[in-house]
Amino acid sequence: MSKKVQYELEYPVRCSPSILYEFLSTPAGLQEWFADKVDYRDNVFSFSWNGSVEEAEVLEQEEDEFIRLHWKHAPKEEFFEFRIAISEVTNETILVVKDFAEKKEIADQSQLWDYQVKDLFHRIGN
């Protein structure tokens, strides 16, 4: 199995960082766009899709800035992160998604994120 590499995707979004952060860091917000059902207990999110459950531990977070999670089944060094940046040029809010995938799978994984984020933007009214 090849080693996974980190990749990063950026999505400009028309909404305030605090509203975006709610959709990225709370069970109710994540359930709107990321998974069918989301629970949170003891610093661990449980995400359900079509009856299948995956757990992700919160490694780090800072309100209105970022949340970094680690899938419990993944190697320790891998994580996924939602970071909120502000463009210095346009003052636009930017959602930065960091994740890991095998090099040959990055295009497919990026498409999956594009689809998910499109759903998020629809929920936000973007």
mmCIF file with all atom_site columns, C-alpha atoms in Angstrom:
data_model
loop_
_atom_site.group_PDB
_atom_site.id
_atom_site.type_symbol
_atom_site.label_atom_id
_atom_site.label_alt_id
_atom_site.label_comp_id
_atom_site.label_asym_id
_atom_site.label_entity_id
_atom_site.label_seq_id
_atom_site.pdbx_PDB_ins_code
_atom_site.Cartn_x
_atom_site.Cartn_y
_atom_site.Cartn_z
_atom_site.occupancy
_atom_site.B_iso_or_equiv
_atom_site.pdbx_formal_charge
_atom_site.auth_seq_id
_atom_site.auth_comp_id
_atom_site.auth_asym_id
_atom_site.auth_atom_id
_atom_site.pdbx_PDB_model_num
ATOM 1   C CA . MET A 1 1   ? 0.000   0.000  0.000  1.00 0.00 ? 1   MET A CA 1
ATOM 2   C CA . SER A 1 2   ? 1.421   3.379  -0.930 1.00 0.00 ? 2   SER A CA 1
ATOM 3   C CA . LYS A 1 3   ? 1.863   6.068  1.627  1.00 0.00 ? 3   LYS A CA 1
ATOM 4   C CA . LYS A 1 4   ? -0.820  8.725  1.696  1.00 0.00 ? 4   LYS A CA 1
ATOM 5   C CA . VAL A 1 5   ? 0.110   12.344 1.117  1.00 0.00 ? 5   VAL A CA 1
ATOM 6   C CA . GLN A 1 6   ? -1.502  15.501 2.401  1.00 0.00 ? 6   GLN A CA 1
ATOM 7   C CA . TYR A 1 7   ? -3.387  17.680 -0.042 1.00 0.00 ? 7   TYR A CA 1
ATOM 8   C CA . GLU A 1 8   ? -5.267  20.935 0.356  1.00 0.00 ? 8   GLU A CA 1
ATOM 9   C CA . LEU A 1 9   ? -8.375  22.376 -1.308 1.00 0.00 ? 9   LEU A CA 1
ATOM 10  C CA . GLU A 1 10  ? -9.655  25.956 -1.125 1.00 0.00 ? 10  GLU A CA 1
ATOM 11  C CA . TYR A 1 11  ? -13.238 27.145 -1.543 1.00 0.00 ? 11  TYR A CA 1
ATOM 12  C CA . PRO A 1 12  ? -14.256 30.818 -1.447 1.00 0.00 ? 12  PRO A CA 1
ATOM 13  C CA . VAL A 1 13  ? -17.468 31.154 0.556  1.00 0.00 ? 13  VAL A CA 1
ATOM 14  C CA . ARG A 1 14  ? -19.848 34.051 1.082  1.00 0.00 ? 14  ARG A CA 1
ATOM 15  C CA . CYS A 1 15  ? -20.565 33.875 4.786  1.00 0.00 ? 15  CYS A CA 1
ATOM 16  C CA . SER A 1 16  ? -19.056 34.976 8.049  1.00 0.00 ? 16  SER A CA 1
ATOM 17  C CA . PRO A 1 17  ? -16.357 32.822 9.660  1.00 0.00 ? 17  PRO A CA 1
ATOM 18  C CA . SER A 1 18  ? -18.535 32.279 12.754 1.00 0.00 ? 18  SER A CA 1
ATOM 19  C CA . ILE A 1 19  ? -21.484 30.892 10.745 1.00 0.00 ? 19  ILE A CA 1
ATOM 20  C CA . LEU A 1 20  ? -19.148 28.699 8.674  1.00 0.00 ? 20  LEU A CA 1
ATOM 21  C CA . TYR A 1 21  ? -17.452 27.422 11.831 1.00 0.00 ? 21  TYR A CA 1
ATOM 22  C CA . GLU A 1 22  ? -20.816 26.263 13.221 1.00 0.00 ? 22  GLU A CA 1
ATOM 23  C CA . PHE A 1 23  ? -21.302 24.092 10.105 1.00 0.00 ? 23  PHE A CA 1
ATOM 24  C CA . LEU A 1 24  ? -17.775 22.645 10.482 1.00 0.00 ? 24  LEU A CA 1
ATOM 25  C CA . SER A 1 25  ? -17.602 21.970 14.202 1.00 0.00 ? 25  SER A CA 1
ATOM 26  C CA . THR A 1 26  ? -21.017 21.084 15.632 1.00 0.00 ? 26  THR A CA 1
ATOM 27  C CA . PRO A 1 27  ? -23.067 17.883 15.270 1.00 0.00 ? 27  PRO A CA 1
ATOM 28  C CA . ALA A 1 28  ? -26.081 19.864 13.972 1.00 0.00 ? 28  ALA A CA 1
ATOM 29  C CA . GLY A 1 29  ? -23.940 21.786 11.473 1.00 0.00 ? 29  GLY A CA 1
ATOM 30  C CA . LEU A 1 30  ? -22.071 18.726 10.198 1.00 0.00 ? 30  LEU A CA 1
ATOM 31  C CA . GLN A 1 31  ? -25.294 16.755 9.915  1.00 0.00 ? 31  GLN A CA 1
ATOM 32  C CA . GLU A 1 32  ? -26.583 19.409 7.495  1.00 0.00 ? 32  GLU A CA 1
ATOM 33  C CA . TRP A 1 33  ? -23.970 18.563 4.842  1.00 0.00 ? 33  TRP A CA 1
ATOM 34  C CA . PHE A 1 34  ? -21.285 16.062 5.880  1.00 0.00 ? 34  PHE A CA 1
ATOM 35  C CA . ALA A 1 35  ? -23.097 12.951 7.124  1.00 0.00 ? 35  ALA A CA 1
ATOM 36  C CA . ASP A 1 36  ? -26.605 11.534 7.524  1.00 0.00 ? 36  ASP A CA 1
ATOM 37  C CA . LYS A 1 37  ? -26.323 11.594 11.314 1.00 0.00 ? 37  LYS A CA 1
ATOM 38  C CA . VAL A 1 38  ? -23.689 13.113 13.591 1.00 0.00 ? 38  VAL A CA 1
ATOM 39  C CA . ASP A 1 39  ? -23.188 12.590 17.313 1.00 0.00 ? 39  ASP A CA 1
ATOM 40  C CA . TYR A 1 40  ? -20.530 14.069 19.576 1.00 0.00 ? 40  TYR A CA 1
ATOM 41  C CA . ARG A 1 41  ? -19.339 12.682 22.892 1.00 0.00 ? 41  ARG A CA 1
ATOM 42  C CA . ASP A 1 42  ? -16.058 12.789 24.826 1.00 0.00 ? 42  ASP A CA 1
ATOM 43  C CA . ASN A 1 43  ? -14.243 14.736 22.090 1.00 0.00 ? 43  ASN A CA 1
ATOM 44  C CA . VAL A 1 44  ? -15.265 12.201 19.400 1.00 0.00 ? 44  VAL A CA 1
ATOM 45  C CA . PHE A 1 45  ? -17.643 12.712 16.474 1.00 0.00 ? 45  PHE A CA 1
ATOM 46  C CA . SER A 1 46  ? -19.608 9.690  15.241 1.00 0.00 ? 46  SER A CA 1
ATOM 47  C CA . PHE A 1 47  ? -20.578 10.094 11.582 1.00 0.00 ? 47  PHE A CA 1
ATOM 48  C CA . SER A 1 48  ? -23.247 7.844  10.051 1.00 0.00 ? 48  SER A CA 1
ATOM 49  C CA . TRP A 1 49  ? -23.772 7.268  6.339  1.00 0.00 ? 49  TRP A CA 1
ATOM 50  C CA . ASN A 1 50  ? -26.382 4.729  5.212  1.00 0.00 ? 50  ASN A CA 1
ATOM 51  C CA . GLY A 1 51  ? -26.096 2.849  8.512  1.00 0.00 ? 51  GLY A CA 1
ATOM 52  C CA . SER A 1 52  ? -22.278 2.729  8.481  1.00 0.00 ? 52  SER A CA 1
ATOM 53  C CA . VAL A 1 53  ? -20.575 4.600  11.360 1.00 0.00 ? 53  VAL A CA 1
ATOM 54  C CA . GLU A 1 54  ? -17.091 6.147  11.380 1.00 0.00 ? 54  GLU A CA 1
ATOM 55  C CA . GLU A 1 55  ? -15.560 7.910  14.379 1.00 0.00 ? 55  GLU A CA 1
ATOM 56  C CA . ALA A 1 56  ? -13.213 10.883 14.335 1.00 0.00 ? 56  ALA A CA 1
ATOM 57  C CA . GLU A 1 57  ? -11.459 12.366 17.333 1.00 0.00 ? 57  GLU A CA 1
ATOM 58  C CA . VAL A 1 58  ? -11.027 16.124 17.618 1.00 0.00 ? 58  VAL A CA 1
ATOM 59  C CA . LEU A 1 59  ? -7.274  16.727 17.788 1.00 0.00 ? 59  LEU A CA 1
ATOM 60  C CA . GLU A 1 60  ? -7.316  20.504 17.900 1.00 0.00 ? 60  GLU A CA 1
ATOM 61  C CA . GLN A 1 61  ? -9.690  23.375 17.322 1.00 0.00 ? 61  GLN A CA 1
ATOM 62  C CA . GLU A 1 62  ? -9.901  27.108 17.645 1.00 0.00 ? 62  GLU A CA 1
ATOM 63  C CA . GLU A 1 63  ? -13.257 28.848 17.422 1.00 0.00 ? 63  GLU A CA 1
ATOM 64  C CA . ASP A 1 64  ? -13.973 30.539 14.084 1.00 0.00 ? 64  ASP A CA 1
ATOM 65  C CA . GLU A 1 65  ? -10.554 29.408 12.766 1.00 0.00 ? 65  GLU A CA 1
ATOM 66  C CA . PHE A 1 66  ? -10.148 25.646 12.387 1.00 0.00 ? 66  PHE A CA 1
ATOM 67  C CA . ILE A 1 67  ? -10.978 22.144 13.544 1.00 0.00 ? 67  ILE A CA 1
ATOM 68  C CA . ARG A 1 68  ? -8.648  19.167 13.000 1.00 0.00 ? 68  ARG A CA 1
ATOM 69  C CA . LEU A 1 69  ? -9.984  15.621 13.255 1.00 0.00 ? 69  LEU A CA 1
ATOM 70  C CA . HIS A 1 70  ? -8.451  12.161 13.121 1.00 0.00 ? 70  HIS A CA 1
ATOM 71  C CA . TRP A 1 71  ? -10.341 9.122  11.832 1.00 0.00 ? 71  TRP A CA 1
ATOM 72  C CA . LYS A 1 72  ? -9.957  6.453  14.517 1.00 0.00 ? 72  LYS A CA 1
ATOM 73  C CA . HIS A 1 73  ? -9.159  3.787  11.891 1.00 0.00 ? 73  HIS A CA 1
ATOM 74  C CA . ALA A 1 74  ? -6.439  5.869  10.173 1.00 0.00 ? 74  ALA A CA 1
ATOM 75  C CA . PRO A 1 75  ? -2.697  6.020  10.939 1.00 0.00 ? 75  PRO A CA 1
ATOM 76  C CA . LYS A 1 76  ? -1.822  8.487  13.724 1.00 0.00 ? 76  LYS A CA 1
ATOM 77  C CA . GLU A 1 77  ? -0.117  11.005 11.424 1.00 0.00 ? 77  GLU A CA 1
ATOM 78  C CA . GLU A 1 78  ? -3.175  11.392 9.176  1.00 0.00 ? 78  GLU A CA 1
ATOM 79  C CA . PHE A 1 79  ? -5.948  13.883 9.837  1.00 0.00 ? 79  PHE A CA 1
ATOM 80  C CA . PHE A 1 80  ? -8.484  16.037 8.078  1.00 0.00 ? 80  PHE A CA 1
ATOM 81  C CA . GLU A 1 81  ? -8.944  19.677 8.817  1.00 0.00 ? 81  GLU A CA 1
ATOM 82  C CA . PHE A 1 82  ? -11.370 22.467 8.071  1.00 0.00 ? 82  PHE A CA 1
ATOM 83  C CA . ARG A 1 83  ? -9.648  25.853 8.287  1.00 0.00 ? 83  ARG A CA 1
ATOM 84  C CA . ILE A 1 84  ? -11.230 29.263 7.773  1.00 0.00 ? 84  ILE A CA 1
ATOM 85  C CA . ALA A 1 85  ? -8.974  31.809 6.122  1.00 0.00 ? 85  ALA A CA 1
ATOM 86  C CA . ILE A 1 86  ? -9.585  35.389 5.055  1.00 0.00 ? 86  ILE A CA 1
ATOM 87  C CA . SER A 1 87  ? -8.112  36.550 1.751  1.00 0.00 ? 87  SER A CA 1
ATOM 88  C CA . GLU A 1 88  ? -5.883  39.567 2.339  1.00 0.00 ? 88  GLU A CA 1
ATOM 89  C CA . VAL A 1 89  ? -6.641  40.804 -1.176 1.00 0.00 ? 89  VAL A CA 1
ATOM 90  C CA . THR A 1 90  ? -10.430 40.403 -1.387 1.00 0.00 ? 90  THR A CA 1
ATOM 91  C CA . ASN A 1 91  ? -11.292 40.062 2.336  1.00 0.00 ? 91  ASN A CA 1
ATOM 92  C CA . GLU A 1 92  ? -13.288 36.988 1.257  1.00 0.00 ? 92  GLU A CA 1
ATOM 93  C CA . THR A 1 93  ? -13.818 34.009 3.587  1.00 0.00 ? 93  THR A CA 1
ATOM 94  C CA . ILE A 1 94  ? -12.088 30.869 2.317  1.00 0.00 ? 94  ILE A CA 1
ATOM 95  C CA . LEU A 1 95  ? -12.727 27.312 3.486  1.00 0.00 ? 95  LEU A CA 1
ATOM 96  C CA . VAL A 1 96  ? -9.499  25.311 3.371  1.00 0.00 ? 96  VAL A CA 1
ATOM 97  C CA . VAL A 1 97  ? -9.856  21.529 3.526  1.00 0.00 ? 97  VAL A CA 1
ATOM 98  C CA . LYS A 1 98  ? -6.764  19.471 4.326  1.00 0.00 ? 98  LYS A CA 1
ATOM 99  C CA . ASP A 1 99  ? -6.886  15.702 3.951  1.00 0.00 ? 99  ASP A CA 1
ATOM 100 C CA . PHE A 1 100 ? -4.746  12.672 3.123  1.00 0.00 ? 100 PHE A CA 1
ATOM 101 C CA . ALA A 1 101 ? -5.002  10.299 0.172  1.00 0.00 ? 101 ALA A CA 1
ATOM 102 C CA . GLU A 1 102 ? -2.802  8.120  -1.987 1.00 0.00 ? 102 GLU A CA 1
ATOM 103 C CA . LYS A 1 103 ? -1.413  10.184 -4.880 1.00 0.00 ? 103 LYS A CA 1
ATOM 104 C CA . LYS A 1 104 ? -3.467  8.336  -7.484 1.00 0.00 ? 104 LYS A CA 1
ATOM 105 C CA . GLU A 1 105 ? -6.649  8.911  -5.428 1.00 0.00 ? 105 GLU A CA 1
ATOM 106 C CA . ILE A 1 106 ? -6.282  12.668 -4.843 1.00 0.00 ? 106 ILE A CA 1
ATOM 107 C CA . ALA A 1 107 ? -8.370  13.614 -7.906 1.00 0.00 ? 107 ALA A CA 1
ATOM 108 C CA . ASP A 1 108 ? -11.236 11.314 -6.839 1.00 0.00 ? 108 ASP A CA 1
ATOM 109 C CA . GLN A 1 109 ? -11.043 12.456 -3.216 1.00 0.00 ? 109 GLN A CA 1
ATOM 110 C CA . SER A 1 110 ? -11.005 16.097 -4.337 1.00 0.00 ? 110 SER A CA 1
ATOM 111 C CA . GLN A 1 111 ? -14.164 15.469 -6.368 1.00 0.00 ? 111 GLN A CA 1
ATOM 112 C CA . LEU A 1 112 ? -15.816 13.970 -3.300 1.00 0.00 ? 112 LEU A CA 1
ATOM 113 C CA . TRP A 1 113 ? -14.889 17.056 -1.253 1.00 0.00 ? 113 TRP A CA 1
ATOM 114 C CA . ASP A 1 114 ? -16.171 19.297 -4.077 1.00 0.00 ? 114 ASP A CA 1
ATOM 115 C CA . TYR A 1 115 ? -19.507 17.504 -3.905 1.00 0.00 ? 115 TYR A CA 1
ATOM 116 C CA . GLN A 1 116 ? -19.680 17.717 -0.094 1.00 0.00 ? 116 GLN A CA 1
ATOM 117 C CA . VAL A 1 117 ? -18.691 21.393 -0.004 1.00 0.00 ? 117 VAL A CA 1
ATOM 118 C CA . LYS A 1 118 ? -21.246 22.194 -2.732 1.00 0.00 ? 118 LYS A CA 1
ATOM 119 C CA . ASP A 1 119 ? -23.887 20.725 -0.396 1.00 0.00 ? 119 ASP A CA 1
ATOM 120 C CA . LEU A 1 120 ? -22.498 22.808 2.494  1.00 0.00 ? 120 LEU A CA 1
ATOM 121 C CA . PHE A 1 121 ? -22.702 25.984 0.400  1.00 0.00 ? 121 PHE A CA 1
ATOM 122 C CA . HIS A 1 122 ? -26.273 25.138 -0.582 1.00 0.00 ? 122 HIS A CA 1
ATOM 123 C CA . ARG A 1 123 ? -27.180 24.811 3.132  1.00 0.00 ? 123 ARG A CA 1
ATOM 124 C CA . ILE A 1 124 ? -25.481 28.102 3.957  1.00 0.00 ? 124 ILE A CA 1
ATOM 125 C CA . GLY A 1 125 ? -27.299 29.794 1.080  1.00 0.00 ? 125 GLY A CA 1
ATOM 126 C CA . ASN A 1 126 ? -24.097 30.552 -0.803 1.00 0.00 ? 126 ASN A CA 1
#
